[in-house]
Amino acid sequence: MGDRGAAAAGSGGGSGGRRRRAAAARQQQLPGTEQGGGGEPGPDGGHDAGGDFRCHKVQESLLSSASGYSNYRGILNWCVVMLVLSNARLFLENLIKYGILVDPIQVVSLFLKDPYSWPSLCLVIVANVFVVVALSLERRLAAGSLSEGAGAVLHAINLLAILCFPAVVVLMVTSITPVGAVFTLSIYTVTFLKLFSFRDVNKWCRERREAKASLRPGDGSAAAAGPKKANGDVGQSGVTYPANLTYRNLYYFIFAPTLCYELNFPRSPRIRKRFLLRRLFEMLFFIQLLVGLIQQWMVPTIQNSMKPFRDMDYSRIIERLLKLAVPNHFIWLIFFYWFFHSCLNVVAEVMQFGDREFYRDWWNSESVTYFWQNWNIPVHKWCLRHFYKPMLKRGASKWTAQTAVFLASAFFHEYLVSVPLKMFRLWAFMGMAAQIPLAWFVSKFLRGNYGNAAVWISLIIGQPIAVLMYVHDYYVLNYEGNQ
């Protein structure tokens, strides 16, 4: 009897528990009640004693800065859709007005005037002479058969000839085209920067070797031996000075996607075939896209801009400038991806070059200085290693060194534009020099998103101004006088 009573009490307790749980579930489904029947929590964490089914609380609107909301992915997608639609309208308007202007055969004429004359290619081949001269000088310096002073003078002459020789040839030879000249002078400029780095690094290696040799035998023996390992001494891997002074080592550096020389570059373990094929496809696709956009979109806009320049119609000039800004900037962005991501990764993958940091997040730049430090990492590393830091070691201030770097960059920009066009207007030099006060102004008065907007505006508006100035002057110099 006792057992049956206990079982009945247990079953009754179980059914009562089920009823209580069902009632609690129904109460939770009501919008303003809780299990205890006290309503929704109030602002102080307690319960709403009034039980008035509240549905509001203290909170900020999402677009207010105080809300802390940051997920604007939908707005970004909307911007992309609007950008595509607006540019599609411009593209259709361009096709209706001008027809199809894309002509791949015309691209060949940009590099060659005479199919039997290849001056640009001949100049590129001649660049090997300066490479061989630099290697020969370094071998003599390493052997001690040439003094440091004489070697420095001969290196300076060789480096100066790298810049002057192709410029003289371009200015004197009439069969070379502006596009072919730009390509050739770019190769020579890269060669100049690479051999400058090659000279500096080998000089530093000689100085280190002399410093070690000047130590007494007891002073440097422990440091030279290095730390002992549990499994015995570990031999040094890689090339040491002066064993690096070989054609194989130098020409690997000449073709590697970097401007800074090292005796031993980081190497990737293998060639990734799928990655290489993707980058090759991007190279072919984007170069065709660039040529098509330039022929179809930029050239007609530039041609229509000549009359406002002749008439000095400032309102029309500003209108043409803004109209050119969109395709020019679009083409510049495609070129950046094509060259710094696709092309340099193809070269690095083929050569198993390990350092693939060719750019950083320049699109987030909140200052002009940050942009120039991050959009072209090979050049930035060269300027920092062989220009900026040596100036600081010689006692120059940071501002002086930064200004000198900007002016050197301005010189090379002008060199790559004025010499191929065979006219000297200094628009590129002044545009780069103007970055100095602009960088000061942005860093002084603009912060965060405002600084980033200022960087984007300088990129979108600044480049088409230089393009229009050079095209106008080139047109006046070569066509208007003949007419």
Tab-separated table of C-alpha atoms in Angstrom:
chain	number	residue	atom	x	y	z
A	1	MET	CA	0.000	0.000	0.000
A	2	GLY	CA	2.797	2.404	0.902
A	3	ASP	CA	4.519	1.719	-2.387
A	4	ARG	CA	1.378	2.267	-4.410
A	5	GLY	CA	0.705	5.568	-2.542
A	6	ALA	CA	4.212	6.773	-3.248
A	7	ALA	CA	3.856	5.878	-6.917
A	8	ALA	CA	0.533	7.703	-7.124
A	9	ALA	CA	2.024	10.751	-5.432
A	10	GLY	CA	4.948	10.636	-7.867
A	11	SER	CA	2.611	10.374	-10.852
A	12	GLY	CA	0.522	13.218	-9.508
A	13	GLY	CA	3.673	15.299	-8.944
A	14	GLY	CA	4.805	14.488	-12.492
A	15	SER	CA	1.504	15.566	-14.031
A	16	GLY	CA	1.552	18.740	-11.915
A	17	GLY	CA	5.105	19.477	-13.134
A	18	ARG	CA	4.029	19.015	-16.738
A	19	ARG	CA	1.103	21.413	-16.209
A	20	ARG	CA	3.371	24.008	-14.633
A	21	ARG	CA	5.868	23.748	-17.530
A	22	ALA	CA	3.081	24.076	-20.126
A	23	ALA	CA	1.751	27.175	-18.355
A	24	ALA	CA	5.223	28.687	-18.277
A	25	ALA	CA	5.679	28.032	-22.002
A	26	ARG	CA	2.346	29.734	-22.778
A	27	GLN	CA	3.371	32.678	-20.624
A	28	GLN	CA	6.700	33.066	-22.464
A	29	GLN	CA	4.852	33.261	-25.772
A	30	LEU	CA	3.027	36.396	-24.650
A	31	PRO	CA	4.820	39.573	-25.734
A	32	GLY	CA	5.034	41.304	-22.399
A	33	THR	CA	5.000	38.615	-19.686
A	34	GLU	CA	7.558	36.368	-17.997
A	35	GLN	CA	7.347	33.237	-15.915
A	36	GLY	CA	6.920	35.170	-12.730
A	37	GLY	CA	4.084	37.250	-14.245
A	38	GLY	CA	6.016	40.479	-13.722
A	39	GLY	CA	6.195	41.738	-17.315
A	40	GLU	CA	9.231	42.809	-19.385
A	41	PRO	CA	12.467	43.950	-17.706
A	42	GLY	CA	12.588	47.666	-17.125
A	43	PRO	CA	15.492	49.993	-17.781
A	44	ASP	CA	16.993	49.238	-14.352
A	45	GLY	CA	16.969	45.475	-14.954
A	46	GLY	CA	13.829	44.822	-12.877
A	47	HIS	CA	10.372	43.849	-14.007
A	48	ASP	CA	7.649	46.114	-15.323
A	49	ALA	CA	5.342	46.193	-12.328
A	50	GLY	CA	2.538	47.712	-14.340
A	51	GLY	CA	2.447	44.809	-16.833
A	52	ASP	CA	1.700	47.229	-19.723
A	53	PHE	CA	3.399	45.014	-22.358
A	54	ARG	CA	6.230	47.404	-23.252
A	55	CYS	CA	8.027	46.992	-26.598
A	56	HIS	CA	10.361	50.038	-26.481
A	57	LYS	CA	13.725	50.704	-24.898
A	58	VAL	CA	16.372	53.422	-24.998
A	59	GLN	CA	18.432	52.963	-28.186
A	60	GLU	CA	20.056	54.970	-31.008
A	61	SER	CA	19.196	54.975	-34.700
A	62	LEU	CA	21.466	52.725	-36.718
A	63	LEU	CA	22.901	55.554	-38.825
A	64	SER	CA	23.868	57.542	-35.718
A	65	SER	CA	27.513	57.334	-34.749
A	66	ALA	CA	26.514	56.559	-31.151
A	67	SER	CA	24.838	53.308	-32.215
A	68	GLY	CA	28.145	51.581	-32.928
A	69	TYR	CA	26.657	49.971	-36.045
A	70	SER	CA	29.228	49.208	-38.746
A	71	ASN	CA	27.745	46.615	-41.125
A	72	TYR	CA	27.115	48.652	-44.276
A	73	ARG	CA	27.556	45.766	-46.714
A	74	GLY	CA	24.160	46.365	-48.323
A	75	ILE	CA	24.965	50.034	-48.925
A	76	LEU	CA	28.295	49.034	-50.458
A	77	ASN	CA	26.491	46.629	-52.796
A	78	TRP	CA	24.075	49.430	-53.699
A	79	CYS	CA	27.015	51.705	-54.558
A	80	VAL	CA	28.477	48.994	-56.786
A	81	VAL	CA	25.135	48.495	-58.564
A	82	MET	CA	24.742	52.242	-59.101
A	83	LEU	CA	28.316	52.476	-60.366
A	84	VAL	CA	27.741	49.651	-62.856
A	85	LEU	CA	24.469	51.146	-64.080
A	86	SER	CA	25.864	54.668	-64.491
A	87	ASN	CA	28.928	53.429	-66.358
A	88	ALA	CA	26.761	51.150	-68.505
A	89	ARG	CA	24.796	54.220	-69.551
A	90	LEU	CA	28.023	56.049	-70.412
A	91	PHE	CA	29.241	53.023	-72.353
A	92	LEU	CA	26.039	52.808	-74.398
A	93	GLU	CA	26.125	56.550	-75.009
A	94	ASN	CA	29.699	56.237	-76.212
A	95	LEU	CA	28.811	53.384	-78.585
A	96	ILE	CA	25.823	55.271	-80.008
A	97	LYS	CA	27.863	58.434	-80.531
A	98	TYR	CA	31.174	57.017	-81.846
A	99	GLY	CA	30.512	53.422	-82.831
A	100	ILE	CA	33.101	50.717	-82.165
A	101	LEU	CA	36.579	52.290	-82.076
A	102	VAL	CA	38.524	49.319	-80.709
A	103	ASP	CA	41.245	48.304	-83.170
A	104	PRO	CA	43.807	45.755	-81.912
A	105	ILE	CA	45.953	46.226	-85.025
A	106	GLN	CA	46.398	49.891	-84.161
A	107	VAL	CA	48.127	48.893	-80.930
A	108	VAL	CA	51.043	47.480	-82.922
A	109	SER	CA	51.573	50.861	-84.588
A	110	LEU	CA	51.956	52.434	-81.155
A	111	PHE	CA	55.166	50.449	-80.704
A	112	LEU	CA	56.383	50.320	-84.318
A	113	LYS	CA	56.338	52.894	-87.094
A	114	ASP	CA	58.361	50.728	-89.445
A	115	PRO	CA	57.891	46.935	-89.225
A	116	TYR	CA	61.519	46.505	-90.238
A	117	SER	CA	62.862	48.893	-87.577
A	118	TRP	CA	62.753	47.911	-83.910
A	119	PRO	CA	64.596	50.692	-82.027
A	120	SER	CA	62.879	50.078	-78.682
A	121	LEU	CA	63.776	46.378	-78.647
A	122	CYS	CA	67.363	47.143	-79.663
A	123	LEU	CA	67.659	49.603	-76.794
A	124	VAL	CA	66.363	47.027	-74.316
A	125	ILE	CA	68.964	44.501	-75.515
A	126	VAL	CA	71.753	47.087	-75.181
A	127	ALA	CA	70.829	47.512	-71.496
A	128	ASN	CA	72.714	44.257	-70.827
A	129	VAL	CA	75.975	46.111	-71.460
A	130	PHE	CA	75.466	48.231	-68.342
A	131	VAL	CA	74.612	45.132	-66.295
A	132	VAL	CA	77.847	43.409	-67.364
A	133	VAL	CA	79.867	46.563	-66.590
A	134	ALA	CA	78.403	46.726	-63.052
A	135	LEU	CA	79.244	43.071	-62.417
A	136	SER	CA	82.805	43.511	-63.728
A	137	LEU	CA	83.374	46.513	-61.467
A	138	GLU	CA	82.118	44.641	-58.414
A	139	ARG	CA	84.365	41.663	-59.158
A	140	ARG	CA	87.409	43.958	-59.316
A	141	LEU	CA	86.411	45.696	-56.119
A	142	ALA	CA	85.957	42.343	-54.362
A	143	ALA	CA	89.375	41.166	-55.544
A	144	GLY	CA	91.021	44.409	-54.409
A	145	SER	CA	92.351	45.282	-57.857
A	146	LEU	CA	90.275	48.473	-57.898
A	147	SER	CA	90.153	51.072	-55.157
A	148	GLU	CA	86.888	52.099	-53.531
A	149	GLY	CA	87.196	55.661	-54.807
A	150	ALA	CA	87.801	54.627	-58.409
A	151	GLY	CA	85.035	52.038	-58.185
A	152	ALA	CA	82.572	54.642	-56.890
A	153	VAL	CA	83.411	56.991	-59.781
A	154	LEU	CA	83.088	54.252	-62.405
A	155	HIS	CA	79.798	53.050	-60.885
A	156	ALA	CA	78.468	56.619	-60.952
A	157	ILE	CA	79.413	56.974	-64.630
A	158	ASN	CA	77.756	53.657	-65.462
A	159	LEU	CA	74.559	54.596	-63.597
A	160	LEU	CA	74.454	58.043	-65.186
A	161	ALA	CA	74.892	56.468	-68.626
A	162	ILE	CA	71.919	54.173	-67.964
A	163	LEU	CA	69.662	57.245	-67.736
A	164	CYS	CA	71.324	59.461	-70.369
A	165	PHE	CA	72.031	56.987	-73.175
A	166	PRO	CA	68.433	55.857	-73.877
A	167	ALA	CA	67.152	59.427	-73.495
A	168	VAL	CA	69.590	60.684	-76.142
A	169	VAL	CA	68.675	57.831	-78.490
A	170	VAL	CA	64.935	58.474	-78.045
A	171	LEU	CA	65.366	62.191	-78.739
A	172	MET	CA	67.520	61.609	-81.845
A	173	VAL	CA	65.836	58.589	-83.470
A	174	THR	CA	62.656	59.577	-85.298
A	175	SER	CA	61.390	56.039	-85.875
A	176	ILE	CA	60.784	55.371	-82.191
A	177	THR	CA	57.193	55.891	-81.028
A	178	PRO	CA	56.164	57.521	-77.721
A	179	VAL	CA	54.687	54.272	-76.370
A	180	GLY	CA	57.787	52.303	-77.338
A	181	ALA	CA	59.960	54.989	-75.761
A	182	VAL	CA	57.987	54.846	-72.490
A	183	PHE	CA	58.425	51.078	-72.379
A	184	THR	CA	62.164	51.333	-73.086
A	185	LEU	CA	62.838	54.116	-70.597
A	186	SER	CA	60.870	52.201	-67.949
A	187	ILE	CA	63.172	49.207	-68.460
A	188	TYR	CA	66.239	51.440	-68.157
A	189	THR	CA	64.858	53.152	-65.048
A	190	VAL	CA	64.265	49.773	-63.375
A	191	THR	CA	67.789	48.709	-64.394
A	192	PHE	CA	69.209	51.907	-62.888
A	193	LEU	CA	67.445	51.298	-59.560
A	194	LYS	CA	68.463	47.637	-59.469
A	195	LEU	CA	72.150	48.293	-60.227
A	196	PHE	CA	72.189	51.127	-57.692
A	197	SER	CA	70.986	48.643	-55.067
A	198	PHE	CA	73.455	46.009	-56.332
A	199	ARG	CA	76.310	48.469	-55.862
A	200	ASP	CA	75.211	49.514	-52.360
A	201	VAL	CA	74.705	45.998	-51.001
A	202	ASN	CA	78.073	44.769	-52.254
A	203	LYS	CA	79.698	47.842	-50.749
A	204	TRP	CA	78.068	47.055	-47.400
A	205	CYS	CA	79.340	43.463	-47.675
A	206	ARG	CA	82.893	44.710	-48.226
A	207	GLU	CA	82.622	47.042	-45.248
A	208	ARG	CA	81.404	44.184	-43.055
A	209	ARG	CA	84.200	41.939	-44.278
A	210	GLU	CA	86.798	44.618	-43.502
A	211	ALA	CA	85.270	45.188	-40.070
A	212	LYS	CA	85.538	41.470	-39.262
A	213	ALA	CA	89.090	41.331	-40.580
A	214	SER	CA	90.123	44.276	-38.401
A	215	LEU	CA	89.077	42.443	-35.232
A	216	ARG	CA	91.758	40.639	-33.234
A	217	PRO	CA	91.629	36.829	-33.591
A	218	GLY	CA	90.276	36.367	-30.069
A	219	ASP	CA	87.553	38.996	-30.396
A	220	GLY	CA	85.495	37.689	-33.240
A	221	SER	CA	86.068	33.940	-32.983
A	222	ALA	CA	83.098	33.257	-30.725
A	223	ALA	CA	80.779	35.455	-32.742
A	224	ALA	CA	81.925	33.891	-35.992
A	225	ALA	CA	81.319	30.383	-34.685
A	226	GLY	CA	77.713	31.152	-33.812
A	227	PRO	CA	75.607	29.312	-31.206
A	228	LYS	CA	76.247	25.624	-30.637
A	229	LYS	CA	73.481	23.213	-31.537
A	230	ALA	CA	72.675	19.997	-29.718
A	231	ASN	CA	73.085	18.015	-32.933
A	232	GLY	CA	76.348	19.712	-33.933
A	233	ASP	CA	77.235	22.802	-35.915
A	234	VAL	CA	74.863	23.853	-38.655
A	235	GLY	CA	76.467	24.988	-41.896
A	236	GLN	CA	75.338	28.295	-43.361
A	237	SER	CA	73.036	27.971	-46.342
A	238	GLY	CA	72.923	30.311	-49.286
A	239	VAL	CA	75.506	32.446	-51.007
A	240	THR	CA	78.052	34.605	-49.192
A	241	TYR	CA	80.105	37.539	-50.459
A	242	PRO	CA	81.939	37.515	-52.892
A	243	ALA	CA	80.539	34.225	-54.207
A	244	ASN	CA	77.385	36.127	-55.200
A	245	LEU	CA	79.188	37.982	-57.999
A	246	THR	CA	78.064	35.660	-60.784
A	247	TYR	CA	75.942	36.139	-63.876
A	248	ARG	CA	73.383	33.681	-62.542
A	249	ASN	CA	72.944	35.539	-59.262
A	250	LEU	CA	72.832	38.997	-60.848
A	251	TYR	CA	70.443	38.112	-63.662
A	252	TYR	CA	68.099	36.404	-61.219
A	253	PHE	CA	67.931	39.761	-59.460
A	254	ILE	CA	67.536	41.654	-62.759
A	255	PHE	CA	64.422	39.641	-63.658
A	256	ALA	CA	63.054	39.264	-60.107
A	257	PRO	CA	60.062	41.479	-59.182
A	258	THR	CA	62.033	43.634	-56.739
A	259	LEU	CA	64.341	46.641	-56.818
A	260	CYS	CA	66.327	45.815	-53.657
A	261	TYR	CA	69.249	43.418	-53.977
A	262	GLU	CA	69.974	40.600	-51.544
A	263	LEU	CA	72.565	37.863	-51.686
A	264	ASN	CA	69.877	35.265	-50.935
A	265	PHE	CA	66.250	35.982	-51.755
A	266	PRO	CA	63.374	34.113	-50.077
A	267	ARG	CA	62.208	31.350	-52.404
A	268	SER	CA	58.874	29.587	-52.662
A	269	PRO	CA	59.073	25.777	-52.565
A	270	ARG	CA	57.333	25.106	-55.892
A	271	ILE	CA	55.507	26.637	-58.853
A	272	ARG	CA	51.740	26.566	-58.346
A	273	LYS	CA	50.388	25.818	-61.802
A	274	ARG	CA	46.749	26.772	-61.117
A	275	PHE	CA	47.758	30.043	-59.503
A	276	LEU	CA	50.062	30.783	-62.444
A	277	LEU	CA	47.348	30.037	-65.012
A	278	ARG	CA	44.860	32.304	-63.224
A	279	ARG	CA	47.323	35.186	-63.181
A	280	LEU	CA	48.200	34.619	-66.850
A	281	PHE	CA	44.520	34.698	-67.770
A	282	GLU	CA	44.139	37.950	-65.818
A	283	MET	CA	47.123	39.425	-67.637
A	284	LEU	CA	45.683	38.661	-71.063
A	285	PHE	CA	42.139	39.711	-70.162
A	286	PHE	CA	42.974	42.985	-68.455
A	287	ILE	CA	45.469	44.152	-71.080
A	288	GLN	CA	42.791	43.710	-73.720
A	289	LEU	CA	40.310	45.536	-71.491
A	290	LEU	CA	42.771	48.395	-70.958
A	291	VAL	CA	43.423	48.810	-74.678
A	292	GLY	CA	39.707	48.717	-75.453
A	293	LEU	CA	38.802	51.279	-72.781
A	294	ILE	CA	41.556	53.651	-73.878
A	295	GLN	CA	40.558	53.473	-77.543
A	296	GLN	CA	36.806	53.525	-76.980
A	297	TRP	CA	36.440	55.816	-73.986
A	298	MET	CA	39.499	57.982	-73.317
A	299	VAL	CA	40.674	58.919	-76.813
A	300	PRO	CA	37.344	60.483	-77.957
A	301	THR	CA	37.074	62.434	-74.696
A	302	ILE	CA	40.611	63.779	-75.072
A	303	GLN	CA	40.048	64.694	-78.713
A	304	ASN	CA	36.887	66.610	-77.816
A	305	SER	CA	38.822	68.485	-75.130
A	306	MET	CA	41.167	70.239	-77.559
A	307	LYS	CA	38.714	72.905	-78.724
A	308	PRO	CA	37.854	74.176	-75.203
A	309	PHE	CA	41.596	74.440	-74.538
A	310	ARG	CA	42.166	76.444	-77.713
A	311	ASP	CA	39.230	78.748	-76.935
A	312	MET	CA	40.155	78.907	-73.215
A	313	ASP	CA	36.545	78.109	-72.360
A	314	TYR	CA	37.019	77.380	-68.660
A	315	SER	CA	33.555	75.971	-68.000
A	316	ARG	CA	33.934	73.517	-70.886
A	317	ILE	CA	37.479	72.685	-69.744
A	318	ILE	CA	36.188	71.789	-66.271
A	319	GLU	CA	33.368	69.744	-67.810
A	320	ARG	CA	35.841	67.829	-69.998
A	321	LEU	CA	38.156	67.339	-67.047
A	322	LEU	CA	35.389	65.785	-64.967
A	323	LYS	CA	34.261	63.671	-67.914
A	324	LEU	CA	37.810	62.378	-68.394
A	325	ALA	CA	38.304	61.723	-64.678
A	326	VAL	CA	36.010	58.665	-64.604
A	327	PRO	CA	37.578	56.614	-67.440
A	328	ASN	CA	41.086	57.728	-66.504
A	329	HIS	CA	40.673	56.599	-62.908
A	330	PHE	CA	38.948	53.378	-63.927
A	331	ILE	CA	41.815	52.579	-66.306
A	332	TRP	CA	44.378	53.443	-63.615
A	333	LEU	CA	42.732	51.008	-61.166
A	334	ILE	CA	42.692	48.237	-63.761
A	335	PHE	CA	46.326	48.951	-64.594
A	336	PHE	CA	47.251	48.736	-60.906
A	337	TYR	CA	45.658	45.301	-60.570
A	338	TRP	CA	47.053	44.131	-63.915
A	339	PHE	CA	50.636	45.132	-63.145
A	340	PHE	CA	51.082	44.856	-59.376
A	341	HIS	CA	48.961	41.750	-58.846
A	342	SER	CA	48.769	39.789	-62.088
A	343	CYS	CA	52.083	40.565	-63.838
A	344	LEU	CA	54.376	40.677	-60.813
A	345	ASN	CA	52.838	37.502	-59.389
A	346	VAL	CA	53.388	35.722	-62.711
A	347	VAL	CA	57.059	36.705	-62.697
A	348	ALA	CA	57.415	35.805	-59.012
A	349	GLU	CA	55.730	32.432	-59.490
A	350	VAL	CA	57.902	31.478	-62.467
A	351	MET	CA	61.072	32.525	-60.616
A	352	GLN	CA	59.826	31.088	-57.289
A	353	PHE	CA	60.380	34.478	-55.684
A	354	GLY	CA	58.961	34.282	-52.166
A	355	ASP	CA	58.247	37.915	-51.233
A	356	ARG	CA	54.904	38.766	-52.851
A	357	GLU	CA	54.208	42.015	-50.983
A	358	PHE	CA	53.958	44.299	-54.000
A	359	TYR	CA	51.335	46.596	-52.456
A	360	ARG	CA	49.527	47.208	-49.195
A	361	ASP	CA	46.113	48.666	-48.337
A	362	TRP	CA	46.704	52.049	-50.002
A	363	TRP	CA	42.941	52.371	-50.619
A	364	ASN	CA	42.512	52.966	-46.857
A	365	SER	CA	45.035	55.813	-46.873
A	366	GLU	CA	44.112	58.637	-44.548
A	367	SER	CA	47.138	60.699	-45.602
A	368	VAL	CA	49.014	61.325	-48.829
A	369	THR	CA	52.223	60.031	-47.263
A	370	TYR	CA	50.595	56.713	-46.354
A	371	PHE	CA	49.379	56.304	-49.937
A	372	TRP	CA	52.833	56.789	-51.449
A	373	GLN	CA	54.329	54.416	-48.897
A	374	ASN	CA	51.912	51.575	-49.640
A	375	TRP	CA	50.732	51.593	-53.241
A	376	ASN	CA	54.119	50.634	-54.760
A	377	ILE	CA	56.074	48.567	-52.241
A	378	PRO	CA	59.122	47.731	-54.465
A	379	VAL	CA	59.801	51.435	-55.063
A	380	HIS	CA	59.021	52.326	-51.439
A	381	LYS	CA	61.506	49.732	-50.150
A	382	TRP	CA	64.180	51.033	-52.518
A	383	CYS	CA	63.630	54.670	-51.491
A	384	LEU	CA	63.652	53.740	-47.800
A	385	ARG	CA	66.756	51.559	-48.022
A	386	HIS	CA	68.951	53.441	-50.503
A	387	PHE	CA	67.749	57.048	-50.260
A	388	TYR	CA	65.823	57.973	-47.095
A	389	LYS	CA	67.843	56.128	-44.431
A	390	PRO	CA	71.256	57.069	-45.919
A	391	MET	CA	70.201	60.727	-45.815
A	392	LEU	CA	69.206	60.375	-42.166
A	393	LYS	CA	72.578	58.789	-41.377
A	394	ARG	CA	74.286	61.779	-42.987
A	395	GLY	CA	72.465	64.116	-40.631
A	396	ALA	CA	69.482	65.228	-42.722
A	397	SER	CA	66.164	65.815	-40.994
A	398	LYS	CA	63.151	63.597	-41.672
A	399	TRP	CA	61.329	66.408	-43.474
A	400	THR	CA	64.341	67.079	-45.712
A	401	ALA	CA	64.695	63.376	-46.525
A	402	GLN	CA	60.991	63.021	-47.325
A	403	THR	CA	61.097	66.105	-49.552
A	404	ALA	CA	64.145	64.745	-51.362
A	405	VAL	CA	62.352	61.429	-51.968
A	406	PHE	CA	59.325	63.234	-53.452
A	407	LEU	CA	61.558	65.367	-55.698
A	408	ALA	CA	63.475	62.299	-56.905
A	409	SER	CA	60.164	60.609	-57.694
A	410	ALA	CA	59.053	63.776	-59.505
A	411	PHE	CA	62.215	63.669	-61.620
A	412	PHE	CA	61.607	60.079	-62.729
A	413	HIS	CA	57.940	60.796	-63.490
A	414	GLU	CA	58.977	63.685	-65.706
A	415	TYR	CA	61.772	61.619	-67.268
A	416	LEU	CA	59.287	58.894	-68.263
A	417	VAL	CA	56.856	61.378	-69.839
A	418	SER	CA	58.775	64.315	-71.313
A	419	VAL	CA	61.516	62.324	-73.055
A	420	PRO	CA	59.166	59.954	-74.959
A	421	LEU	CA	56.960	62.908	-75.987
A	422	LYS	CA	60.103	64.930	-76.899
A	423	MET	CA	58.838	68.010	-75.114
A	424	PHE	CA	59.606	69.416	-71.685
A	425	ARG	CA	56.673	70.992	-69.872
A	426	LEU	CA	57.350	69.798	-66.282
A	427	TRP	CA	53.676	69.035	-65.611
A	428	ALA	CA	54.497	65.624	-64.097
A	429	PHE	CA	57.318	67.105	-62.009
A	430	MET	CA	55.090	69.870	-60.672
A	431	GLY	CA	52.288	67.386	-60.002
A	432	MET	CA	54.583	65.221	-57.874
A	433	ALA	CA	56.158	68.245	-56.180
A	434	ALA	CA	52.647	69.460	-55.315
A	435	GLN	CA	52.232	66.284	-53.253
A	436	ILE	CA	54.546	67.805	-50.632
A	437	PRO	CA	52.245	70.687	-49.568
A	438	LEU	CA	49.204	68.465	-50.124
A	439	ALA	CA	50.632	65.838	-47.766
A	440	TRP	CA	51.256	68.541	-45.145
A	441	PHE	CA	47.737	69.983	-45.519
A	442	VAL	CA	45.958	66.606	-45.300
A	443	SER	CA	47.976	65.463	-42.272
A	444	LYS	CA	47.466	68.831	-40.536
A	445	PHE	CA	43.787	69.548	-41.111
A	446	LEU	CA	42.073	66.338	-42.224
A	447	ARG	CA	41.661	63.134	-40.250
A	448	GLY	CA	40.065	59.737	-40.768
A	449	ASN	CA	37.489	59.544	-43.527
A	450	TYR	CA	38.099	63.150	-44.551
A	451	GLY	CA	41.771	62.395	-45.156
A	452	ASN	CA	40.867	59.276	-47.124
A	453	ALA	CA	38.428	61.306	-49.253
A	454	ALA	CA	41.143	63.892	-49.909
A	455	VAL	CA	43.512	61.159	-51.130
A	456	TRP	CA	40.856	59.757	-53.480
A	457	ILE	CA	40.014	63.220	-54.845
A	458	SER	CA	43.693	63.915	-55.555
A	459	LEU	CA	43.927	60.620	-57.462
A	460	ILE	CA	40.704	61.063	-59.415
A	461	ILE	CA	41.186	64.726	-60.372
A	462	GLY	CA	44.971	65.150	-60.353
A	463	GLN	CA	45.829	62.571	-63.012
A	464	PRO	CA	43.394	63.788	-65.716
A	465	ILE	CA	44.705	67.345	-65.284
A	466	ALA	CA	48.225	66.167	-66.136
A	467	VAL	CA	46.909	63.998	-68.997
A	468	LEU	CA	45.022	66.925	-70.564
A	469	MET	CA	47.967	69.285	-70.206
A	470	TYR	CA	50.392	66.908	-71.895
A	471	VAL	CA	47.957	65.903	-74.641
A	472	HIS	CA	47.113	69.519	-75.383
A	473	ASP	CA	50.777	70.539	-75.589
A	474	TYR	CA	51.643	67.478	-77.686
A	475	TYR	CA	48.750	68.203	-80.042
A	476	VAL	CA	49.739	71.848	-80.437
A	477	LEU	CA	53.395	70.956	-80.989
A	478	ASN	CA	52.907	68.138	-83.502
A	479	TYR	CA	49.575	68.685	-85.281
A	480	GLU	CA	48.243	72.200	-85.013
A	481	GLY	CA	51.344	73.777	-86.511
A	482	ASN	CA	51.280	71.373	-89.475
A	483	GLN	CA	47.680	72.221	-90.221
